[in-house]
Structure formats: structure tokens, C-alpha cells
mmCIF file with all atom_site columns, C-alpha atoms and ligand atoms in Angstrom:
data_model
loop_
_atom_site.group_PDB
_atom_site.id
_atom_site.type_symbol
_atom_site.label_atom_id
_atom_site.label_alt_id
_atom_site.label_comp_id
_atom_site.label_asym_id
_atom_site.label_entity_id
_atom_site.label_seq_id
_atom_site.pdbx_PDB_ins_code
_atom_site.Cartn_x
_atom_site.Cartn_y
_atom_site.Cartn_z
_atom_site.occupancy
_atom_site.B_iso_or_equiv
_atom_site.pdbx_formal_charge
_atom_site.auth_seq_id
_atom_site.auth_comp_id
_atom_site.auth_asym_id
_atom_site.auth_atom_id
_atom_site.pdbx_PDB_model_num
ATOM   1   C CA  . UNK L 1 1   ? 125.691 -83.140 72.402 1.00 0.00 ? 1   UNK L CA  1
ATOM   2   C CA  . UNK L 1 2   ? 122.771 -82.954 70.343 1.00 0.00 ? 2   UNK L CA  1
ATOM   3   C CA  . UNK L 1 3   ? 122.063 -79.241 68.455 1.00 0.00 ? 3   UNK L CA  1
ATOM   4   C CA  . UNK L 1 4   ? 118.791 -78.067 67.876 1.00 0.00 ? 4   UNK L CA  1
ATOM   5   C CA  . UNK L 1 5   ? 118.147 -76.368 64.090 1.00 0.00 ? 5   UNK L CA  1
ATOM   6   C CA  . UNK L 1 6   ? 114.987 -73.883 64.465 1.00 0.00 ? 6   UNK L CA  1
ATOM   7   C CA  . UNK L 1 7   ? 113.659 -71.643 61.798 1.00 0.00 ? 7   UNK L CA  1
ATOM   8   C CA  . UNK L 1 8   ? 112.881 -67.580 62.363 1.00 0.00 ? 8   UNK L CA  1
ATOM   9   C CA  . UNK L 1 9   ? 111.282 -65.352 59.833 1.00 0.00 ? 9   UNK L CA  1
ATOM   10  C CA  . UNK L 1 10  ? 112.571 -61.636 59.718 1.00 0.00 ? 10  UNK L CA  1
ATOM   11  C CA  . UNK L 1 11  ? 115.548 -59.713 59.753 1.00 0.00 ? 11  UNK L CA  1
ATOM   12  C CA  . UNK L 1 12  ? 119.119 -61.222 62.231 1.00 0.00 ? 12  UNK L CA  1
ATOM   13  C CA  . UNK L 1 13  ? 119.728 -58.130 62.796 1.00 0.00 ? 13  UNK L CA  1
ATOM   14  C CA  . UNK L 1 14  ? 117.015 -57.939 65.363 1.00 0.00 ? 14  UNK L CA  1
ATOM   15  C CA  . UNK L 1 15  ? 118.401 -61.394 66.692 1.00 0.00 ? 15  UNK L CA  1
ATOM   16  C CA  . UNK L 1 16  ? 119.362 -62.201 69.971 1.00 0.00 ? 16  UNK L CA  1
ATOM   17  C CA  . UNK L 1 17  ? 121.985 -64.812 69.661 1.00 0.00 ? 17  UNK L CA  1
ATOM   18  C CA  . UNK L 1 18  ? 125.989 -65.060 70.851 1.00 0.00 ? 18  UNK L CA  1
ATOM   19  C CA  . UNK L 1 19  ? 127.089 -65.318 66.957 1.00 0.00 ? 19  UNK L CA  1
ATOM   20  C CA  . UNK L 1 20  ? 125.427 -64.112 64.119 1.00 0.00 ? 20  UNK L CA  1
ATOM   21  C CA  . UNK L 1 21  ? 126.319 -65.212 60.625 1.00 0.00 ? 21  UNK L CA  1
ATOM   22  C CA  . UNK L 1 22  ? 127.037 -62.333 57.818 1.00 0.00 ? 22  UNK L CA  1
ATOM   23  C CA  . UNK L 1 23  ? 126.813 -63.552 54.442 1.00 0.00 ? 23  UNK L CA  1
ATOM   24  C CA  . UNK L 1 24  ? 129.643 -61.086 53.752 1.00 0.00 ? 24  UNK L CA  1
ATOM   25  C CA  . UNK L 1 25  ? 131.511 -61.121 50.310 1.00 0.00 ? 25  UNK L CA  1
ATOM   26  C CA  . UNK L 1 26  ? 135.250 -61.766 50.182 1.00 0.00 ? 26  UNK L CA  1
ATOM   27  C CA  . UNK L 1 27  ? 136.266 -57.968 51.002 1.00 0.00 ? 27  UNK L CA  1
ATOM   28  C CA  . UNK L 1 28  ? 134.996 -57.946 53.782 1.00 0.00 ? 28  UNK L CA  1
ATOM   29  C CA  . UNK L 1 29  ? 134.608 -54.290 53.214 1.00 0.00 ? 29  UNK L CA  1
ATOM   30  C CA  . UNK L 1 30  ? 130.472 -54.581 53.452 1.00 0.00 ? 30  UNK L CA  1
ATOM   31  C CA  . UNK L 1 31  ? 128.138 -54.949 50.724 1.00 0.00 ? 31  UNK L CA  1
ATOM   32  C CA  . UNK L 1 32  ? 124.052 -55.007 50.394 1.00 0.00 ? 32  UNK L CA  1
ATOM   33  C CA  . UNK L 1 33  ? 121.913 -57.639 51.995 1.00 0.00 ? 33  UNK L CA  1
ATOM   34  C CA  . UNK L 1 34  ? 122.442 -59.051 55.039 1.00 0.00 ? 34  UNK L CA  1
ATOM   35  C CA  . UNK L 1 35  ? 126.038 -57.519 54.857 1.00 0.00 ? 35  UNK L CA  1
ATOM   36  C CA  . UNK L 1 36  ? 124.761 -54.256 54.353 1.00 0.00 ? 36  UNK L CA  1
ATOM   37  C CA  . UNK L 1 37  ? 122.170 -54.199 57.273 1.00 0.00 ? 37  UNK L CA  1
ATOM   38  C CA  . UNK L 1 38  ? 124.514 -56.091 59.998 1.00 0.00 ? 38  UNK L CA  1
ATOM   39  C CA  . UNK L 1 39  ? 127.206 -52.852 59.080 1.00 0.00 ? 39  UNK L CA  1
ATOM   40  C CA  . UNK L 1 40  ? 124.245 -50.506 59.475 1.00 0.00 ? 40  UNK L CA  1
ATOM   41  C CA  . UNK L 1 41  ? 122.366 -51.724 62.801 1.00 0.00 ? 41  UNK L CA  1
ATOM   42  C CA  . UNK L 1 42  ? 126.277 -52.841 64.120 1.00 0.00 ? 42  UNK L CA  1
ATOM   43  C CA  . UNK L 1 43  ? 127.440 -49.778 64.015 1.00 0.00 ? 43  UNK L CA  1
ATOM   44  C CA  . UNK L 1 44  ? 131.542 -48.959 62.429 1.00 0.00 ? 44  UNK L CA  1
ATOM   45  C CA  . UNK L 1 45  ? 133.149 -50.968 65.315 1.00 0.00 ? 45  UNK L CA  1
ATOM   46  C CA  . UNK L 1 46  ? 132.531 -53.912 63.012 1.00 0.00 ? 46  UNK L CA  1
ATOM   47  C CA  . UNK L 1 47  ? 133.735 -52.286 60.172 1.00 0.00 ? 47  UNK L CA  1
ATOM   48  C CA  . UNK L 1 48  ? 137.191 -50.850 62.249 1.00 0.00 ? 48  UNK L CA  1
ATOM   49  C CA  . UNK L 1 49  ? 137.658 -54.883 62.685 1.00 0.00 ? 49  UNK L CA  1
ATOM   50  C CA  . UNK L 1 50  ? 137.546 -55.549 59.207 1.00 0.00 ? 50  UNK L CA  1
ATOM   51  C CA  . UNK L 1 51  ? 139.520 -53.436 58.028 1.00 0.00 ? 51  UNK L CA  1
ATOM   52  C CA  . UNK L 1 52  ? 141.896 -54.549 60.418 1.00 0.00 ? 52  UNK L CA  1
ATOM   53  C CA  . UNK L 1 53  ? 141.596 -58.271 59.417 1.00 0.00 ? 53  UNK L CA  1
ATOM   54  C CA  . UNK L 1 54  ? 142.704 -57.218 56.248 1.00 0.00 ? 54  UNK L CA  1
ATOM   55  C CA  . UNK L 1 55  ? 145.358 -55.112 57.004 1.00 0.00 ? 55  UNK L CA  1
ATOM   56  C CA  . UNK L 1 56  ? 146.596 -58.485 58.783 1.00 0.00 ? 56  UNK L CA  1
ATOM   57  C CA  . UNK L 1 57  ? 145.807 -62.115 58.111 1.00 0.00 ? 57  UNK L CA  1
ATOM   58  C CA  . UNK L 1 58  ? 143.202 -61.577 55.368 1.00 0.00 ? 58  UNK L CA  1
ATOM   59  C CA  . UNK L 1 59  ? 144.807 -59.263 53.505 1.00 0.00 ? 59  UNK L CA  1
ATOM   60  C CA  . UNK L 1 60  ? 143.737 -60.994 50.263 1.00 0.00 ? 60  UNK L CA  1
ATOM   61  C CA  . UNK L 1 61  ? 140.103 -60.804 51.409 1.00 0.00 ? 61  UNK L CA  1
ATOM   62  C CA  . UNK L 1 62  ? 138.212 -64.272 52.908 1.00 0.00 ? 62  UNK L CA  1
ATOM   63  C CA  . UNK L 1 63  ? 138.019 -66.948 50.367 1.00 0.00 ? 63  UNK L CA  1
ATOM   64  C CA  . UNK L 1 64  ? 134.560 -68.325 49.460 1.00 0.00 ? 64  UNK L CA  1
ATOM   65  C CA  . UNK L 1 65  ? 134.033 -70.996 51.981 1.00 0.00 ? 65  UNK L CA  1
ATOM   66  C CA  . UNK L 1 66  ? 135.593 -69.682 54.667 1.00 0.00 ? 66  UNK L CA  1
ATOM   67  C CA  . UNK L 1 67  ? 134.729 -67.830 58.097 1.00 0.00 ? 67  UNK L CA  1
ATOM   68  C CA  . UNK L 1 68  ? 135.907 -65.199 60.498 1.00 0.00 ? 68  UNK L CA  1
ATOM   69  C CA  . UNK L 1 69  ? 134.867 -63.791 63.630 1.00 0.00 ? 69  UNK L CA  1
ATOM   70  C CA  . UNK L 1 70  ? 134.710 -60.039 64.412 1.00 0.00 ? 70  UNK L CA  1
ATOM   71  C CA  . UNK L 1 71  ? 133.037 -58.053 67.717 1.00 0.00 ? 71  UNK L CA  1
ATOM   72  C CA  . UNK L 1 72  ? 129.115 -57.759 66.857 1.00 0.00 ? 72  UNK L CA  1
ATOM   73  C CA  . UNK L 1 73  ? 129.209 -54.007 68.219 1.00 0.00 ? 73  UNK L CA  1
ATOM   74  C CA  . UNK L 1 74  ? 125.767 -52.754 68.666 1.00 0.00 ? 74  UNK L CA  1
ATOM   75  C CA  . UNK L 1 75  ? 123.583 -56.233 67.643 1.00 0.00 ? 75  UNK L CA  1
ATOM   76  C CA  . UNK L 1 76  ? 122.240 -58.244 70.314 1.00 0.00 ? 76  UNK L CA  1
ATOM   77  C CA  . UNK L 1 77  ? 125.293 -60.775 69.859 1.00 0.00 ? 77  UNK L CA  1
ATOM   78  C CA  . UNK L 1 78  ? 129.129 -61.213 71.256 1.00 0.00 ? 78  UNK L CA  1
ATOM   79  C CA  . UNK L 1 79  ? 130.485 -62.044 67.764 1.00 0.00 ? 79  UNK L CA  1
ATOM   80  C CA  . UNK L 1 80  ? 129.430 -61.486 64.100 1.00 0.00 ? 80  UNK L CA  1
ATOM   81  C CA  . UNK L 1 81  ? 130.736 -64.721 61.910 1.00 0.00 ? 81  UNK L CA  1
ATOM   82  C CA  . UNK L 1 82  ? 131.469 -63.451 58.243 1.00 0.00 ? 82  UNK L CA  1
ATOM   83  C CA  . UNK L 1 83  ? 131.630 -66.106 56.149 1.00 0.00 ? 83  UNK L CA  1
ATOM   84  C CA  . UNK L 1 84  ? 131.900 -65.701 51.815 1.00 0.00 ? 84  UNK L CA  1
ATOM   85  C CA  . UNK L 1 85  ? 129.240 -67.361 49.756 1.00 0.00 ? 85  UNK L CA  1
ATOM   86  C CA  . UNK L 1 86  ? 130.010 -68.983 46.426 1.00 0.00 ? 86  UNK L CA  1
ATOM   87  C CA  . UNK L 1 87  ? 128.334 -67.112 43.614 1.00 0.00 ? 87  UNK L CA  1
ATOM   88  C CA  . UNK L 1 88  ? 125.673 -69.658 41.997 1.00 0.00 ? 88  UNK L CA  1
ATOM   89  C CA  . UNK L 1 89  ? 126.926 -70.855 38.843 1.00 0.00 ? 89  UNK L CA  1
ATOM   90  C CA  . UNK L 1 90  ? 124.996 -73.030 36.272 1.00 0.00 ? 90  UNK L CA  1
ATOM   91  C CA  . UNK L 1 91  ? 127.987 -74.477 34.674 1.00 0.00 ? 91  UNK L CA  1
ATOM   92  C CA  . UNK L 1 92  ? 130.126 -75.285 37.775 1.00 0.00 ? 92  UNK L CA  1
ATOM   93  C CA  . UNK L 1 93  ? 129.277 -77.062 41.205 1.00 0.00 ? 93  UNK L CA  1
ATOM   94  C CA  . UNK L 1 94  ? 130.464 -74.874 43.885 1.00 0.00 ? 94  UNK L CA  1
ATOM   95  C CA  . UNK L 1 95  ? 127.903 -77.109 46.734 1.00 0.00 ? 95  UNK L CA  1
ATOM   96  C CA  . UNK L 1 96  ? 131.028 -77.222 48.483 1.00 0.00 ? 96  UNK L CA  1
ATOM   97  C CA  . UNK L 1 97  ? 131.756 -74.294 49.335 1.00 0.00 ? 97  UNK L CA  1
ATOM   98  C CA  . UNK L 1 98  ? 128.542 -73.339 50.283 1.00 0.00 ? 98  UNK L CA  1
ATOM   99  C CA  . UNK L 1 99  ? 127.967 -76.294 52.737 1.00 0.00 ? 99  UNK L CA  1
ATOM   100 C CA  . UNK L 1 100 ? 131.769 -74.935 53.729 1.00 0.00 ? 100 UNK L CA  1
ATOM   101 C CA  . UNK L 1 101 ? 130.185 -71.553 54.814 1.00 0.00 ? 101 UNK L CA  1
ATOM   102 C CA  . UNK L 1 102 ? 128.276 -73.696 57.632 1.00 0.00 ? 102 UNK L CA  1
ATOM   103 C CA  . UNK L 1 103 ? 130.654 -75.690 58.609 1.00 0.00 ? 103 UNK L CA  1
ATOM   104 C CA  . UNK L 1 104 ? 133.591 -73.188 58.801 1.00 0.00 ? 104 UNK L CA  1
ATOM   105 C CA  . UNK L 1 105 ? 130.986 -70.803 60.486 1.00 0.00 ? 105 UNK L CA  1
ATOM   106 C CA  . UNK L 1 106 ? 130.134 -73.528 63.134 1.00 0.00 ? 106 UNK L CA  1
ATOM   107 C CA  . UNK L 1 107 ? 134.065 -74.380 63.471 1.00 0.00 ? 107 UNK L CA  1
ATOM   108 C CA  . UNK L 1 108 ? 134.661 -70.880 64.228 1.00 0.00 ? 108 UNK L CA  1
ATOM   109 C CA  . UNK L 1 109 ? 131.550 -70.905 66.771 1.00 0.00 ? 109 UNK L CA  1
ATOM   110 C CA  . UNK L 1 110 ? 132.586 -73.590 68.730 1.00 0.00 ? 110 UNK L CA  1
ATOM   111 C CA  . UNK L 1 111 ? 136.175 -71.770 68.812 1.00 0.00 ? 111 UNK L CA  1
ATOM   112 C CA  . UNK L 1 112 ? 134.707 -68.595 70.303 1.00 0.00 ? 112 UNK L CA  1
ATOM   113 C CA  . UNK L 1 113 ? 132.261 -71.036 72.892 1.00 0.00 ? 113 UNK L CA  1
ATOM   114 C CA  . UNK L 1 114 ? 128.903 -69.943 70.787 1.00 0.00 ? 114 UNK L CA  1
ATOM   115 C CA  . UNK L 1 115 ? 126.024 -71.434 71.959 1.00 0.00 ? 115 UNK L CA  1
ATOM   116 C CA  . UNK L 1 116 ? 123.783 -69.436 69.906 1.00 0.00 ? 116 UNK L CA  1
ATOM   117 C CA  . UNK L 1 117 ? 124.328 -69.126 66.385 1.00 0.00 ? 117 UNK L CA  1
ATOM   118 C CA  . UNK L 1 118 ? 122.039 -67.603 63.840 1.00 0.00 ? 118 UNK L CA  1
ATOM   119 C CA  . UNK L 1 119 ? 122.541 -68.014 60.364 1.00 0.00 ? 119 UNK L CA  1
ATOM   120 C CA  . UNK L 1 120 ? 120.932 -66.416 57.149 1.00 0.00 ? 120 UNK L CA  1
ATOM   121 C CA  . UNK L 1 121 ? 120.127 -68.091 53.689 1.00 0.00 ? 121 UNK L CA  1
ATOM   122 C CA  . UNK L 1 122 ? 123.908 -67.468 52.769 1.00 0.00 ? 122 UNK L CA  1
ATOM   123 C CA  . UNK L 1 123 ? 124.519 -66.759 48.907 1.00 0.00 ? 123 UNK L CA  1
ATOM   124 C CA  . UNK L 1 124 ? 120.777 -66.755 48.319 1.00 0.00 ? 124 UNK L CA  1
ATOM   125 C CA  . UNK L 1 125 ? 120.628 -63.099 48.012 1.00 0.00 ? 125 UNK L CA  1
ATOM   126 C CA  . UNK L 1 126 ? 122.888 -61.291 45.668 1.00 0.00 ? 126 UNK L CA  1
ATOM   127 C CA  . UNK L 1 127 ? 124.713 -64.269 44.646 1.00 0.00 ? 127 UNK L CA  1
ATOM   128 C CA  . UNK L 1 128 ? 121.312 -66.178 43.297 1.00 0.00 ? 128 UNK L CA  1
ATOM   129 C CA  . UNK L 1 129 ? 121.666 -69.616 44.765 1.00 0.00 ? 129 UNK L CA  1
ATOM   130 C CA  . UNK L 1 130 ? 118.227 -71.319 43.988 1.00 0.00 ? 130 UNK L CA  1
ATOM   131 C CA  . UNK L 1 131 ? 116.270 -71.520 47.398 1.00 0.00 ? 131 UNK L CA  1
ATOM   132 C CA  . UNK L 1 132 ? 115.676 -74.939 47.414 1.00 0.00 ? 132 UNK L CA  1
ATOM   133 C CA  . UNK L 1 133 ? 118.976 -76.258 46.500 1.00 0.00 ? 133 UNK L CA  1
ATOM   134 C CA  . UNK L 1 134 ? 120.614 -73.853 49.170 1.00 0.00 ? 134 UNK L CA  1
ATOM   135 C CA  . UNK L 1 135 ? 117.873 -74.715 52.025 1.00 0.00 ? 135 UNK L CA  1
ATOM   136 C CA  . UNK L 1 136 ? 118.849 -78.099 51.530 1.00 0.00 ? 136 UNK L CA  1
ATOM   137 C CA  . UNK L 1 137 ? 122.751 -77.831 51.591 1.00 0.00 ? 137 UNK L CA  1
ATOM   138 C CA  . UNK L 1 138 ? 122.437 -75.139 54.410 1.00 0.00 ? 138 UNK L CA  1
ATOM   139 C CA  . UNK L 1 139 ? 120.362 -78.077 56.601 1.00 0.00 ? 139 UNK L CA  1
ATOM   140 C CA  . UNK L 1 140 ? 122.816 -81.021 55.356 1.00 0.00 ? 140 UNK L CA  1
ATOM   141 C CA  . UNK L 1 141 ? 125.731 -79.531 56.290 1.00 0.00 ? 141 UNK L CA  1
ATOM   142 C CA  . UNK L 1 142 ? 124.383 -78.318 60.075 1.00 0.00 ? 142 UNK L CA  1
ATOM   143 C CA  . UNK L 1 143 ? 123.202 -81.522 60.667 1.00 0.00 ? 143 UNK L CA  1
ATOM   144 C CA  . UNK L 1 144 ? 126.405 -82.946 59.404 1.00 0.00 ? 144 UNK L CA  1
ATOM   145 C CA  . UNK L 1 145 ? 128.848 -81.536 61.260 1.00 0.00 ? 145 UNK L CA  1
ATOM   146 C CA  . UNK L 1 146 ? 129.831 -81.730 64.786 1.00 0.00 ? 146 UNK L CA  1
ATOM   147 C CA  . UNK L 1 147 ? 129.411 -78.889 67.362 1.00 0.00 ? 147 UNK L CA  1
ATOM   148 C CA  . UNK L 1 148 ? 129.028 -78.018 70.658 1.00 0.00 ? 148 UNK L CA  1
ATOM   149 C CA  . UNK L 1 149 ? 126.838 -75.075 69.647 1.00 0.00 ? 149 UNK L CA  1
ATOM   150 C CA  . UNK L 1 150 ? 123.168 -76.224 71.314 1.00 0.00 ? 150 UNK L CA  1
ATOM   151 C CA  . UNK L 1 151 ? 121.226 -73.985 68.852 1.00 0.00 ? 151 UNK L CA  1
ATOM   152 C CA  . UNK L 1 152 ? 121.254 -73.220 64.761 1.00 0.00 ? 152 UNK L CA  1
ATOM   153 C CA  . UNK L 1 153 ? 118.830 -70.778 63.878 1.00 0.00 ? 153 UNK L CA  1
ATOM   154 C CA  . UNK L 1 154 ? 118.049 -70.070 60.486 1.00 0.00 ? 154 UNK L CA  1
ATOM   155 C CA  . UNK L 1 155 ? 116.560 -66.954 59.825 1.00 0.00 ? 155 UNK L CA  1
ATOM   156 C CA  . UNK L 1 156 ? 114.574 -66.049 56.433 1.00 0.00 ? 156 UNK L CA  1
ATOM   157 C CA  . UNK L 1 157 ? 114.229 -62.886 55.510 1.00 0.00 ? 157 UNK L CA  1
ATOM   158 C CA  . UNK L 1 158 ? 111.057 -63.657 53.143 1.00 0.00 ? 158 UNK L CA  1
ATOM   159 C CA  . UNK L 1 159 ? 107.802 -65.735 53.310 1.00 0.00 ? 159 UNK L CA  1
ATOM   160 C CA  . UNK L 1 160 ? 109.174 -67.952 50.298 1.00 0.00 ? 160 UNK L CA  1
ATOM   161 C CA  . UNK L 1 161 ? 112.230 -68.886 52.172 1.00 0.00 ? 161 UNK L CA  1
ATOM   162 C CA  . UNK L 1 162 ? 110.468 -69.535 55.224 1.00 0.00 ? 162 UNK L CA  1
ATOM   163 C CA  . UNK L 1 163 ? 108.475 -72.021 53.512 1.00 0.00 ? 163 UNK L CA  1
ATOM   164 C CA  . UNK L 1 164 ? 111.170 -73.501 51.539 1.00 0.00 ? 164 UNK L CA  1
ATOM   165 C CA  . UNK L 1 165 ? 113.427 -73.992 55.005 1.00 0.00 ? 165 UNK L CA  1
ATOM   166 C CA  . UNK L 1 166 ? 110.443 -75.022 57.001 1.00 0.00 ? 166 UNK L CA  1
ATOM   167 C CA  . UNK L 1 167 ? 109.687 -78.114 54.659 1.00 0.00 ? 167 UNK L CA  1
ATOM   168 C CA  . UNK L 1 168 ? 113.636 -78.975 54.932 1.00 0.00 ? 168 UNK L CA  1
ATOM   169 C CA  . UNK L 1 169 ? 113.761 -79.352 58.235 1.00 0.00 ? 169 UNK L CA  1
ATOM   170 C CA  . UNK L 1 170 ? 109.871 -80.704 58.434 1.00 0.00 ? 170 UNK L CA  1
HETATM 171 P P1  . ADP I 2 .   ? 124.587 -63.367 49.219 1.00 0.00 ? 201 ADP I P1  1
HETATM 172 O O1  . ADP I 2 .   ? 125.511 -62.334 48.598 1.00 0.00 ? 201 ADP I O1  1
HETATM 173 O O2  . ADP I 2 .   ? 125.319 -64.426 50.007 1.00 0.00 ? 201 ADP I O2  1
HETATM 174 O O3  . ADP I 2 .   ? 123.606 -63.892 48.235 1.00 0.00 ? 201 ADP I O3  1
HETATM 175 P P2  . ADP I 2 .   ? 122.559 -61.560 50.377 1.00 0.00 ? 201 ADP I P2  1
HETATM 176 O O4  . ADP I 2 .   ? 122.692 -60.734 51.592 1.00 0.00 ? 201 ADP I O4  1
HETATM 177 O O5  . ADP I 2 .   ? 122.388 -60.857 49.065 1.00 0.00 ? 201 ADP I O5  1
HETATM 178 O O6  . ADP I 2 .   ? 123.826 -62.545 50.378 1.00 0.00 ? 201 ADP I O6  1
HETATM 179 O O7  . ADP I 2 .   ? 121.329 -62.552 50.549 1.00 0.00 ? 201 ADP I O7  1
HETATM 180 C C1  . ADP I 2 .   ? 121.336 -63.701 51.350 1.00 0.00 ? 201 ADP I C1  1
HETATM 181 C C2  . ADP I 2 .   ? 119.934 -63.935 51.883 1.00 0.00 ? 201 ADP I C2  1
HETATM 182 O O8  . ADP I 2 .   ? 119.699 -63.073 52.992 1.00 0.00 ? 201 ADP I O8  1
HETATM 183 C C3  . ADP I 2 .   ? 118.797 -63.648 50.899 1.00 0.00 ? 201 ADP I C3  1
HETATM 184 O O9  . ADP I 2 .   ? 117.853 -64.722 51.001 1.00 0.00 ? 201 ADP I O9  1
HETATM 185 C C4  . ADP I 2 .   ? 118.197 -62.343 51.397 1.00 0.00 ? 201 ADP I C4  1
HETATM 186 O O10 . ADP I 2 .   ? 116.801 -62.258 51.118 1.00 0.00 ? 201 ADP I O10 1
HETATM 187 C C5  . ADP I 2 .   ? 118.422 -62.468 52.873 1.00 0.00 ? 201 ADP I C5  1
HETATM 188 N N1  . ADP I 2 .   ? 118.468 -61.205 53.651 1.00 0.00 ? 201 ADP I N1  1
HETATM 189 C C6  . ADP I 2 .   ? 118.665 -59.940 53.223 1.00 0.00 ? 201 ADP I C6  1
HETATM 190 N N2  . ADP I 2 .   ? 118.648 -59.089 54.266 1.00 0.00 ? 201 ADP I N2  1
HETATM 191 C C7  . ADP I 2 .   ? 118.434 -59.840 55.386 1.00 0.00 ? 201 ADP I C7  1
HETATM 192 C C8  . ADP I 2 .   ? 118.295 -59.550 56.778 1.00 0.00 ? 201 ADP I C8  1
HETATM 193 N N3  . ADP I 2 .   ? 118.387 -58.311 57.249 1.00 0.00 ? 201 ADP I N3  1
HETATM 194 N N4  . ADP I 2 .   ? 118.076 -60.594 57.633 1.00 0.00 ? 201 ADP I N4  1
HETATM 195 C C9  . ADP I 2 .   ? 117.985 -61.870 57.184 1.00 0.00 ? 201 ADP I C9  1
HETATM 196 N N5  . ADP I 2 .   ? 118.124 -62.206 55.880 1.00 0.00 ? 201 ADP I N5  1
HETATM 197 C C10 . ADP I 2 .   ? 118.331 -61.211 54.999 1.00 0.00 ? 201 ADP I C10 1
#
């Protein structure tokens, strides 16, 4: 089974895939970004899922590195994947829990029978992983792991990221 890795620009929310990725933070709770617009154009049944993930088996939040599926209520999607970024840090290598992110994400797609799954630049946002660095982990680790999902789509939000994906994968 071979999986295809394409590139969007723009926002997932406006996606049509059967998972989309949030680059959630370890609340679950929502946040800005990505997080923030998938809770906004999803409407509260996402939220109502949440909360009941941690009122059950996450009730210590996700861990960075890990993922979770919940419904994807309004988006053009079954299932929203929320998976927890590591926060860049200068003085500590945390590339493995960001190449984690895709793998656990793609684990939990191939669970649910994804064949679709879009992904955003996770931790590049808010948590100030350097674009290149990330582009290159987030690639590595798709095309390192095996799946059953036919399609990874990255989509970048900005120009910059585009360009810094696009010569990745090139
Ligand atoms: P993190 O906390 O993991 O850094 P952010 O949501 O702050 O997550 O940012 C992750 C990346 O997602 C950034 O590159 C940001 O520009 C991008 N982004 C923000 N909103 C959207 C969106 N609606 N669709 C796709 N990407 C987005």
C-alpha cells in the first residue's frame, strides 16, 4: 500500500477529508490556531466529546505526542484527530515527539479506517517550531511509518509554509 503525501495551501477547516488533524494542546479544552478555528467551524459537538474524554480516559489531558479521535461535527470530515505538539525548545530535543504527533495521528487513522487524512504544520504555530525543521520531521515521519491511509495532506496555512513544505516533499 503505497500513500500519497500532497500539499494544500489555506485553512483545514474548509477540507474535505475523513480525518482531520487538530494541533490541539494537552487540555484538550481548545485553544487559538488551528485548535481554535476547528472548535469554531465544528461546532460544540466536538467540544461535548472532549470534555468527555477527559472526564474519562484522559483525564490528565493528552500527553505531547500523542493522538485521539473525536466526531468532526460540522467540518467536511467523519473524525477530528487531536494530537499535542511539543513546545519548541532551544535547549532540549523534543523531535520525537513531534514526529510522534504523525505517527500516533496516522495509528489512530488507520484504527478508525481513514483514508483521508489532513494534517496541519503541528506545533508551528503557537508553540514556535522553526518551519523548516518541522516540515522536515512532519514529511520523515509520514513517509516513515506504515499505513493504510492512501492520502496525507498537508495543509499550510501561509505562503512561507507552503514553500517550505513544497521543497520537502519536491
Ligand atoms: P501549535 O500550538 O501546535 O503551534 P498552532 O495552531 O498555533 O499550533 O499553529 C500550527 C500551524 O497551523 C501554524 O503554522 C499556523 O500558521 C497554522 N494554522 C493556523 N490556523 C490554521 C488553519 N485554520 N488551517 C491550517 N493551518 C492553520
Amino acid at each position: 500500500m503505497t500513500t500519497t503525501l500532497t500539499l494544500t495551501q489555506g485553512d483545514i477547516t474548509r477540507e474535505s477529508a475523513d480525518a482531520i488533524v487538530n494541533a490541539a494542546n494537552s487540555s484538550l479544552l481548545g485553544g487559538g490556531g488551528v485548535d481554535g478555528a476547528i472548535h469554531r467551524r465544528g461546532g460544540p459537538a466536538i467540544l461535548d466529546e472532549c470534555r468527555r474524554l477527559r472526564a474519562s480516559h484522559h483525564c490528565r489531558g493528552l500527553p505531547a505526542g500523542q493522538a485521539v479521535a473525536t466526531t468532526a461535527g460540522n467540518l467536511d470530515a467523519q473524525w477530528v484527530i487531536h494530537t499535542v505538539g511539543p513546545v519548541w525548545s532551544p535547549t532540549e530535543d523534543r523531535s520525537e515527539l513531534l514526529a510522534s504527533c504523525y505517527r500516533e495521528s496516522l495509528r489512530v487513522a488507520d484504527e478508525l479506517g481513514a483514508r483521508t487524512v489532513a494534517f496541519p504544520a503541528i506545533s508551528t504555530g503557537v508553540y514556535r517550531w522553526p518551519m523548516e525543521d518541522a516540515a522536515r520531521i512532519a514529511v520523515e515521519s509520514v513517509r516513515g511509518t506504515s499505513t493504510d491511509v492512501d492520502e496525507v495532506r498537508f495543509v499550510l496555512f501561509d505562503d512561507r509554509a507552503y514553500e517550505v513544505f513544497a521543497r520537502r516533499l519536491g
